[in-house]
Amino acid sequence: MIHYFFSLYSLLSLIFLRRVIPMDLIVDADLTQKQGNSSPTLDQAISALLNGPRFIDDENTITLRANCARKNQHFPHLARHITGITSRSGRLKIVFENIPPSISDVNDCDGLPKLVLANDSCVSISNLDSLTITGLNIQYLADTCTSTLTNINSITFSSFCFNSSASSNSWMNGATSRFEIVNVTTFSMVNAIYFYDAFREIWINETNEVIFDRIVLVTLASIISSSHSAFFVTASNDSINTNLTITDLQVICDPRALVVPSVVETLFIDQVSISSMKVSNCNFSAPTISSQAIIRTAIASDFSVQEVFLSNVIFGSNPSQSIFSMTAVLNSVLTNFHIMTLYSPYKGIILLRLYFSTIKSREEQIREIIPRGLGDGI
């Protein structure tokens, strides 16, 4: 009997240890096959953490060695979903060991490993406590699949680059156009460079806290006039209160004439707070027939902006251009604008465009706001 209980205790102890011992794996690009806890590629390392679609352990860390810089990496080439052991349990951290002190120049992206999210390697992850990706150059190239991160307490992308630009063949063929973040408690993007051409967008829905800190958005020469924002933040479930906080947002542009980029658009969220926003050396005079705004907010409780810097910016082509556009916002405060070398062929430049709406049901508001940009401006 004593031997039986000792064996049972030992078995339960092993099961418990299996759950709490962290899985720390290495990606070493110099390898040709797996050796111990090291793998030659990221997809092999991720596969080693899984039993079917589920993580084997709760704590999972993958470190990419310095020799992975500029090398292509992928998620597993499998049409399967990755999930935690139980609902919202477990953590996955993917980090490059040779991260520069700051990602502030487009050339910094060249020294990072490339995470290629293509048609056979889109990411689909759910039911984790946290997901952290640090120091990768993310190439979102998928045309036929959508990458999704859902039902996760905390998601953090930091010290990274994100390139969602598409070839002309992709947008002419109506390819997939967004990276989805859904039902997340806190979503953070910190210290990033985002290459944007208005074909694809990061679509964030039903997320309580959204934080963008030190984001440089590079508006590419290939930008098209479309309804796709770099970031679209919404709450389709009216029981979800979403707060968006943006700190130190910088918009830079290709020197050619461009359409005004839709950097951030929000719909049905509670609070929008922007602190320090810079737009410099941009020529927004490319032909377009749609109304344009860099920041567009519709149906929000509070909208606050402070410290906006506009330098060497040219407007043209469309009198409906603006820096900010607000529709049905209850409270708004905009302070401390710093303007240098701003030009428009029209009599005035509209920094803020307001749209008014009576209080109606959510369904009626949706019909009025979508397609985006409806209303009578003043």
PDB file of N, CA, C and O in Angstrom, residues 267-323:
ATOM      1  N   LEU A 267     -13.996  52.989 -34.377  1.00  0.00           N
ATOM      2  CA  LEU A 267     -15.454  52.934 -34.456  1.00  0.00           C
ATOM      3  C   LEU A 267     -15.992  52.233 -33.213  1.00  0.00           C
ATOM      4  O   LEU A 267     -15.573  51.119 -32.891  1.00  0.00           O
ATOM      5  N   PHE A 268     -16.910  52.892 -32.501  1.00  0.00           N
ATOM      6  CA  PHE A 268     -17.542  52.327 -31.306  1.00  0.00           C
ATOM      7  C   PHE A 268     -16.547  52.007 -30.205  1.00  0.00           C
ATOM      8  O   PHE A 268     -16.606  50.931 -29.596  1.00  0.00           O
ATOM      9  N   ILE A 269     -15.593  52.899 -29.941  1.00  0.00           N
ATOM     10  CA  ILE A 269     -14.733  52.669 -28.791  1.00  0.00           C
ATOM     11  C   ILE A 269     -14.936  53.804 -27.793  1.00  0.00           C
ATOM     12  O   ILE A 269     -15.476  54.862 -28.121  1.00  0.00           O
ATOM     13  N   ASP A 270     -14.503  53.593 -26.569  1.00  0.00           N
ATOM     14  CA  ASP A 270     -14.829  54.521 -25.498  1.00  0.00           C
ATOM     15  C   ASP A 270     -13.923  55.751 -25.513  1.00  0.00           C
ATOM     16  O   ASP A 270     -14.399  56.880 -25.630  1.00  0.00           O
ATOM     17  N   GLN A 271     -12.612  55.560 -25.414  1.00  0.00           N
ATOM     18  CA  GLN A 271     -11.695  56.680 -25.292  1.00  0.00           C
ATOM     19  C   GLN A 271     -10.543  56.564 -26.287  1.00  0.00           C
ATOM     20  O   GLN A 271     -10.001  55.477 -26.498  1.00  0.00           O
ATOM     21  N   VAL A 272     -10.175  57.700 -26.872  1.00  0.00           N
ATOM     22  CA  VAL A 272      -9.000  57.805 -27.734  1.00  0.00           C
ATOM     23  C   VAL A 272      -8.115  58.905 -27.169  1.00  0.00           C
ATOM     24  O   VAL A 272      -8.559  60.041 -26.998  1.00  0.00           O
ATOM     25  N   SER A 273      -6.859  58.558 -26.870  1.00  0.00           N
ATOM     26  CA  SER A 273      -5.916  59.526 -26.328  1.00  0.00           C
ATOM     27  C   SER A 273      -4.644  59.496 -27.166  1.00  0.00           C
ATOM     28  O   SER A 273      -4.010  58.441 -27.306  1.00  0.00           O
ATOM     29  N   ILE A 274      -4.271  60.659 -27.720  1.00  0.00           N
ATOM     30  CA  ILE A 274      -3.068  60.767 -28.551  1.00  0.00           C
ATOM     31  C   ILE A 274      -2.148  61.814 -27.939  1.00  0.00           C
ATOM     32  O   ILE A 274      -2.561  62.960 -27.721  1.00  0.00           O
ATOM     33  N   SER A 275      -0.920  61.418 -27.660  1.00  0.00           N
ATOM     34  CA  SER A 275       0.056  62.326 -27.083  1.00  0.00           C
ATOM     35  C   SER A 275       1.324  62.288 -27.928  1.00  0.00           C
ATOM     36  O   SER A 275       1.998  61.255 -28.009  1.00  0.00           O
ATOM     37  N   SER A 276       1.628  63.400 -28.579  1.00  0.00           N
ATOM     38  CA  SER A 276       2.798  63.559 -29.450  1.00  0.00           C
ATOM     39  C   SER A 276       2.618  62.811 -30.761  1.00  0.00           C
ATOM     40  O   SER A 276       2.783  61.589 -30.840  1.00  0.00           O
ATOM     41  N   MET A 277       2.283  63.562 -31.783  1.00  0.00           N
ATOM     42  CA  MET A 277       2.101  63.034 -33.136  1.00  0.00           C
ATOM     43  C   MET A 277       2.835  63.951 -34.111  1.00  0.00           C
ATOM     44  O   MET A 277       2.691  65.176 -34.054  1.00  0.00           O
ATOM     45  N   LYS A 278       3.643  63.364 -34.987  1.00  0.00           N
ATOM     46  CA  LYS A 278       4.460  64.141 -35.915  1.00  0.00           C
ATOM     47  C   LYS A 278       4.212  63.683 -37.347  1.00  0.00           C
ATOM     48  O   LYS A 278       4.232  62.483 -37.629  1.00  0.00           O
ATOM     49  N   VAL A 279       3.965  64.646 -38.237  1.00  0.00           N
ATOM     50  CA  VAL A 279       3.840  64.377 -39.669  1.00  0.00           C
ATOM     51  C   VAL A 279       4.824  65.309 -40.367  1.00  0.00           C
ATOM     52  O   VAL A 279       4.713  66.534 -40.235  1.00  0.00           O
ATOM     53  N   SER A 280       5.769  64.765 -41.113  1.00  0.00           N
ATOM     54  CA  SER A 280       6.806  65.609 -41.697  1.00  0.00           C
ATOM     55  C   SER A 280       7.179  65.138 -43.096  1.00  0.00           C
ATOM     56  O   SER A 280       7.154  63.939 -43.394  1.00  0.00           O
ATOM     57  N   ASN A 281       7.504  66.119 -43.943  1.00  0.00           N
ATOM     58  CA  ASN A 281       8.017  65.858 -45.294  1.00  0.00           C
ATOM     59  C   ASN A 281       7.091  64.956 -46.106  1.00  0.00           C
ATOM     60  O   ASN A 281       7.518  63.936 -46.666  1.00  0.00           O
ATOM     61  N   CYS A 282       5.822  65.350 -46.184  1.00  0.00           N
ATOM     62  CA  CYS A 282       4.823  64.553 -46.891  1.00  0.00           C
ATOM     63  C   CYS A 282       4.094  65.416 -47.925  1.00  0.00           C
ATOM     64  O   CYS A 282       3.663  66.529 -47.621  1.00  0.00           O
ATOM     65  N   ASN A 283       3.951  64.870 -49.118  1.00  0.00           N
ATOM     66  CA  ASN A 283       3.237  65.535 -50.208  1.00  0.00           C
ATOM     67  C   ASN A 283       1.937  64.783 -50.475  1.00  0.00           C
ATOM     68  O   ASN A 283       1.922  63.757 -51.153  1.00  0.00           O
ATOM     69  N   PHE A 284       0.834  65.282 -49.930  1.00  0.00           N
ATOM     70  CA  PHE A 284      -0.459  64.618 -50.040  1.00  0.00           C
ATOM     71  C   PHE A 284      -1.280  65.226 -51.178  1.00  0.00           C
ATOM     72  O   PHE A 284      -2.406  65.687 -50.974  1.00  0.00           O
ATOM     73  N   SER A 285      -0.723  65.251 -52.360  1.00  0.00           N
ATOM     74  CA  SER A 285      -1.416  65.877 -53.487  1.00  0.00           C
ATOM     75  C   SER A 285      -1.766  64.897 -54.596  1.00  0.00           C
ATOM     76  O   SER A 285      -2.167  65.305 -55.678  1.00  0.00           O
ATOM     77  N   ALA A 286      -1.659  63.585 -54.347  1.00  0.00           N
ATOM     78  CA  ALA A 286      -2.027  62.599 -55.368  1.00  0.00           C
ATOM     79  C   ALA A 286      -3.538  62.609 -55.581  1.00  0.00           C
ATOM     80  O   ALA A 286      -4.314  62.837 -54.638  1.00  0.00           O
ATOM     81  N   PRO A 287      -4.007  62.353 -56.792  1.00  0.00           N
ATOM     82  CA  PRO A 287      -5.451  62.393 -57.081  1.00  0.00           C
ATOM     83  C   PRO A 287      -6.222  61.339 -56.289  1.00  0.00           C
ATOM     84  O   PRO A 287      -5.776  60.207 -56.132  1.00  0.00           O
ATOM     85  N   THR A 288      -7.381  61.739 -55.787  1.00  0.00           N
ATOM     86  CA  THR A 288      -8.274  60.827 -55.088  1.00  0.00           C
ATOM     87  C   THR A 288      -9.668  61.423 -55.097  1.00  0.00           C
ATOM     88  O   THR A 288      -9.825  62.638 -55.184  1.00  0.00           O
ATOM     89  N   ILE A 289     -10.677  60.574 -54.988  1.00  0.00           N
ATOM     90  CA  ILE A 289     -12.052  61.076 -54.974  1.00  0.00           C
ATOM     91  C   ILE A 289     -12.698  60.908 -53.611  1.00  0.00           C
ATOM     92  O   ILE A 289     -13.839  61.317 -53.398  1.00  0.00           O
ATOM     93  N   SER A 290     -11.981  60.304 -52.645  1.00  0.00           N
ATOM     94  CA  SER A 290     -12.572  60.048 -51.333  1.00  0.00           C
ATOM     95  C   SER A 290     -12.117  61.098 -50.327  1.00  0.00           C
ATOM     96  O   SER A 290     -11.074  61.738 -50.490  1.00  0.00           O
ATOM     97  N   SER A 291     -12.912  61.269 -49.266  1.00  0.00           N
ATOM     98  CA  SER A 291     -12.482  62.123 -48.164  1.00  0.00           C
ATOM     99  C   SER A 291     -11.347  61.427 -47.428  1.00  0.00           C
ATOM    100  O   SER A 291     -11.292  60.203 -47.352  1.00  0.00           O
ATOM    101  N   GLN A 292     -10.435  62.226 -46.886  1.00  0.00           N
ATOM    102  CA  GLN A 292      -9.220  61.658 -46.319  1.00  0.00           C
ATOM    103  C   GLN A 292      -8.911  62.287 -44.972  1.00  0.00           C
ATOM    104  O   GLN A 292      -9.062  63.499 -44.791  1.00  0.00           O
ATOM    105  N   ALA A 293      -8.466  61.457 -44.032  1.00  0.00           N
ATOM    106  CA  ALA A 293      -8.016  61.950 -42.731  1.00  0.00           C
ATOM    107  C   ALA A 293      -6.972  60.992 -42.182  1.00  0.00           C
ATOM    108  O   ALA A 293      -7.098  59.770 -42.319  1.00  0.00           O
ATOM    109  N   ILE A 294      -5.953  61.537 -41.553  1.00  0.00           N
ATOM    110  CA  ILE A 294      -4.911  60.688 -40.974  1.00  0.00           C
ATOM    111  C   ILE A 294      -5.454  59.944 -39.759  1.00  0.00           C
ATOM    112  O   ILE A 294      -5.213  58.754 -39.582  1.00  0.00           O
ATOM    113  N   ILE A 295      -6.222  60.637 -38.921  1.00  0.00           N
ATOM    114  CA  ILE A 295      -6.870  60.019 -37.757  1.00  0.00           C
ATOM    115  C   ILE A 295      -8.366  60.212 -37.909  1.00  0.00           C
ATOM    116  O   ILE A 295      -8.848  61.338 -38.033  1.00  0.00           O
ATOM    117  N   ARG A 296      -9.134  59.122 -37.895  1.00  0.00           N
ATOM    118  CA  ARG A 296     -10.585  59.199 -38.061  1.00  0.00           C
ATOM    119  C   ARG A 296     -11.258  58.456 -36.897  1.00  0.00           C
ATOM    120  O   ARG A 296     -10.972  57.283 -36.656  1.00  0.00           O
ATOM    121  N   THR A 297     -12.142  59.164 -36.205  1.00  0.00           N
ATOM    122  CA  THR A 297     -12.852  58.572 -35.067  1.00  0.00           C
ATOM    123  C   THR A 297     -14.350  58.734 -35.261  1.00  0.00           C
ATOM    124  O   THR A 297     -14.827  59.832 -35.569  1.00  0.00           O
ATOM    125  N   ALA A 298     -15.096  57.657 -35.068  1.00  0.00           N
ATOM    126  CA  ALA A 298     -16.551  57.694 -35.176  1.00  0.00           C
ATOM    127  C   ALA A 298     -17.171  57.012 -33.961  1.00  0.00           C
ATOM    128  O   ALA A 298     -16.796  55.892 -33.617  1.00  0.00           O
ATOM    129  N   ILE A 299     -18.090  57.719 -33.329  1.00  0.00           N
ATOM    130  CA  ILE A 299     -18.868  57.225 -32.190  1.00  0.00           C
ATOM    131  C   ILE A 299     -17.939  56.827 -31.049  1.00  0.00           C
ATOM    132  O   ILE A 299     -17.605  55.659 -30.850  1.00  0.00           O
ATOM    133  N   ALA A 300     -17.512  57.841 -30.305  1.00  0.00           N
ATOM    134  CA  ALA A 300     -16.633  57.643 -29.157  1.00  0.00           C
ATOM    135  C   ALA A 300     -17.072  58.567 -28.037  1.00  0.00           C
ATOM    136  O   ALA A 300     -17.706  59.601 -28.273  1.00  0.00           O
ATOM    137  N   SER A 301     -16.726  58.207 -26.797  1.00  0.00           N
ATOM    138  CA  SER A 301     -17.059  59.060 -25.657  1.00  0.00           C
ATOM    139  C   SER A 301     -16.082  60.223 -25.517  1.00  0.00           C
ATOM    140  O   SER A 301     -16.484  61.372 -25.362  1.00  0.00           O
ATOM    141  N   ASP A 302     -14.788  59.924 -25.576  1.00  0.00           N
ATOM    142  CA  ASP A 302     -13.774  60.950 -25.359  1.00  0.00           C
ATOM    143  C   ASP A 302     -12.675  60.839 -26.411  1.00  0.00           C
ATOM    144  O   ASP A 302     -12.221  59.737 -26.745  1.00  0.00           O
ATOM    145  N   PHE A 303     -12.246  62.020 -26.898  1.00  0.00           N
ATOM    146  CA  PHE A 303     -11.172  62.084 -27.883  1.00  0.00           C
ATOM    147  C   PHE A 303     -10.247  63.225 -27.481  1.00  0.00           C
ATOM    148  O   PHE A 303     -10.673  64.392 -27.424  1.00  0.00           O
ATOM    149  N   SER A 304      -8.996  62.915 -27.152  1.00  0.00           N
ATOM    150  CA  SER A 304      -8.064  63.949 -26.714  1.00  0.00           C
ATOM    151  C   SER A 304      -6.758  63.842 -27.496  1.00  0.00           C
ATOM    152  O   SER A 304      -6.258  62.745 -27.753  1.00  0.00           O
ATOM    153  N   VAL A 305      -6.246  65.007 -27.888  1.00  0.00           N
ATOM    154  CA  VAL A 305      -5.003  65.091 -28.644  1.00  0.00           C
ATOM    155  C   VAL A 305      -4.163  66.215 -28.064  1.00  0.00           C
ATOM    156  O   VAL A 305      -4.671  67.311 -27.806  1.00  0.00           O
ATOM    157  N   GLN A 306      -2.877  65.927 -27.863  1.00  0.00           N
ATOM    158  CA  GLN A 306      -1.972  66.983 -27.429  1.00  0.00           C
ATOM    159  C   GLN A 306      -0.608  66.805 -28.084  1.00  0.00           C
ATOM    160  O   GLN A 306      -0.169  65.679 -28.322  1.00  0.00           O
ATOM    161  N   GLU A 307       0.023  67.930 -28.407  1.00  0.00           N
ATOM    162  CA  GLU A 307       1.345  67.962 -29.016  1.00  0.00           C
ATOM    163  C   GLU A 307       1.338  67.330 -30.410  1.00  0.00           C
ATOM    164  O   GLU A 307       1.732  66.181 -30.615  1.00  0.00           O
ATOM    165  N   VAL A 308       0.879  68.122 -31.389  1.00  0.00           N
ATOM    166  CA  VAL A 308       0.884  67.700 -32.790  1.00  0.00           C
ATOM    167  C   VAL A 308       1.881  68.579 -33.540  1.00  0.00           C
ATOM    168  O   VAL A 308       1.817  69.809 -33.478  1.00  0.00           O
ATOM    169  N   PHE A 309       2.795  67.935 -34.268  1.00  0.00           N
ATOM    170  CA  PHE A 309       3.835  68.636 -35.009  1.00  0.00           C
ATOM    171  C   PHE A 309       3.652  68.364 -36.506  1.00  0.00           C
ATOM    172  O   PHE A 309       3.693  67.204 -36.944  1.00  0.00           O
ATOM    173  N   LEU A 310       3.442  69.426 -37.293  1.00  0.00           N
ATOM    174  CA  LEU A 310       3.283  69.309 -38.738  1.00  0.00           C
ATOM    175  C   LEU A 310       4.381  70.135 -39.398  1.00  0.00           C
ATOM    176  O   LEU A 310       4.464  71.353 -39.175  1.00  0.00           O
ATOM    177  N   SER A 311       5.203  69.482 -40.222  1.00  0.00           N
ATOM    178  CA  SER A 311       6.338  70.174 -40.817  1.00  0.00           C
ATOM    179  C   SER A 311       6.519  69.739 -42.267  1.00  0.00           C
ATOM    180  O   SER A 311       6.591  68.537 -42.555  1.00  0.00           O
ATOM    181  N   ASN A 312       6.589  70.741 -43.168  1.00  0.00           N
ATOM    182  CA  ASN A 312       6.820  70.488 -44.594  1.00  0.00           C
ATOM    183  C   ASN A 312       5.782  69.507 -45.139  1.00  0.00           C
ATOM    184  O   ASN A 312       6.125  68.458 -45.699  1.00  0.00           O
ATOM    185  N   VAL A 313       4.511  69.851 -44.988  1.00  0.00           N
ATOM    186  CA  VAL A 313       3.402  69.011 -45.441  1.00  0.00           C
ATOM    187  C   VAL A 313       2.629  69.762 -46.526  1.00  0.00           C
ATOM    188  O   VAL A 313       2.283  70.937 -46.352  1.00  0.00           O
ATOM    189  N   ILE A 314       2.370  69.094 -47.635  1.00  0.00           N
ATOM    190  CA  ILE A 314       1.640  69.676 -48.763  1.00  0.00           C
ATOM    191  C   ILE A 314       0.309  68.952 -48.923  1.00  0.00           C
ATOM    192  O   ILE A 314       0.270  67.718 -48.996  1.00  0.00           O
ATOM    193  N   PHE A 315      -0.785  69.707 -48.963  1.00  0.00           N
ATOM    194  CA  PHE A 315      -2.098  69.154 -49.249  1.00  0.00           C
ATOM    195  C   PHE A 315      -2.520  69.556 -50.661  1.00  0.00           C
ATOM    196  O   PHE A 315      -1.983  70.499 -51.232  1.00  0.00           O
ATOM    197  N   GLY A 316      -3.489  68.838 -51.202  1.00  0.00           N
ATOM    198  CA  GLY A 316      -3.978  69.194 -52.525  1.00  0.00           C
ATOM    199  C   GLY A 316      -4.946  68.150 -53.037  1.00  0.00           C
ATOM    200  O   GLY A 316      -5.248  67.163 -52.358  1.00  0.00           O
ATOM    201  N   SER A 317      -5.435  68.364 -54.247  1.00  0.00           N
ATOM    202  CA  SER A 317      -6.252  67.395 -54.975  1.00  0.00           C
ATOM    203  C   SER A 317      -7.677  67.284 -54.463  1.00  0.00           C
ATOM    204  O   SER A 317      -8.599  67.128 -55.240  1.00  0.00           O
ATOM    205  N   ASN A 318      -7.871  67.375 -53.148  1.00  0.00           N
ATOM    206  CA  ASN A 318      -9.196  67.126 -52.590  1.00  0.00           C
ATOM    207  C   ASN A 318      -9.443  68.079 -51.425  1.00  0.00           C
ATOM    208  O   ASN A 318      -8.686  68.065 -50.447  1.00  0.00           O
ATOM    209  N   PRO A 319     -10.493  68.898 -51.462  1.00  0.00           N
ATOM    210  CA  PRO A 319     -10.751  69.818 -50.349  1.00  0.00           C
ATOM    211  C   PRO A 319     -11.205  69.112 -49.083  1.00  0.00           C
ATOM    212  O   PRO A 319     -11.313  69.738 -48.030  1.00  0.00           O
ATOM    213  N   SER A 320     -11.489  67.812 -49.165  1.00  0.00           N
ATOM    214  CA  SER A 320     -11.952  67.067 -47.991  1.00  0.00           C
ATOM    215  C   SER A 320     -10.806  66.396 -47.241  1.00  0.00           C
ATOM    216  O   SER A 320     -11.008  65.419 -46.517  1.00  0.00           O
ATOM    217  N   GLN A 321      -9.595  66.892 -47.419  1.00  0.00           N
ATOM    218  CA  GLN A 321      -8.467  66.367 -46.671  1.00  0.00           C
ATOM    219  C   GLN A 321      -8.422  66.996 -45.282  1.00  0.00           C
ATOM    220  O   GLN A 321      -8.770  68.156 -45.091  1.00  0.00           O
ATOM    221  N   SER A 322      -7.979  66.207 -44.303  1.00  0.00           N
ATOM    222  CA  SER A 322      -7.815  66.734 -42.949  1.00  0.00           C
ATOM    223  C   SER A 322      -6.845  65.864 -42.168  1.00  0.00           C
ATOM    224  O   SER A 322      -6.561  64.726 -42.553  1.00  0.00           O
ATOM    225  N   ILE A 323      -6.359  66.419 -41.081  1.00  0.00           N
ATOM    226  CA  ILE A 323      -5.513  65.636 -40.182  1.00  0.00           C
ATOM    227  C   ILE A 323      -6.387  64.757 -39.293  1.00  0.00           C
ATOM    228  O   ILE A 323      -6.146  63.568 -39.123  1.00  0.00           O
TER     229      ILE A 323
END
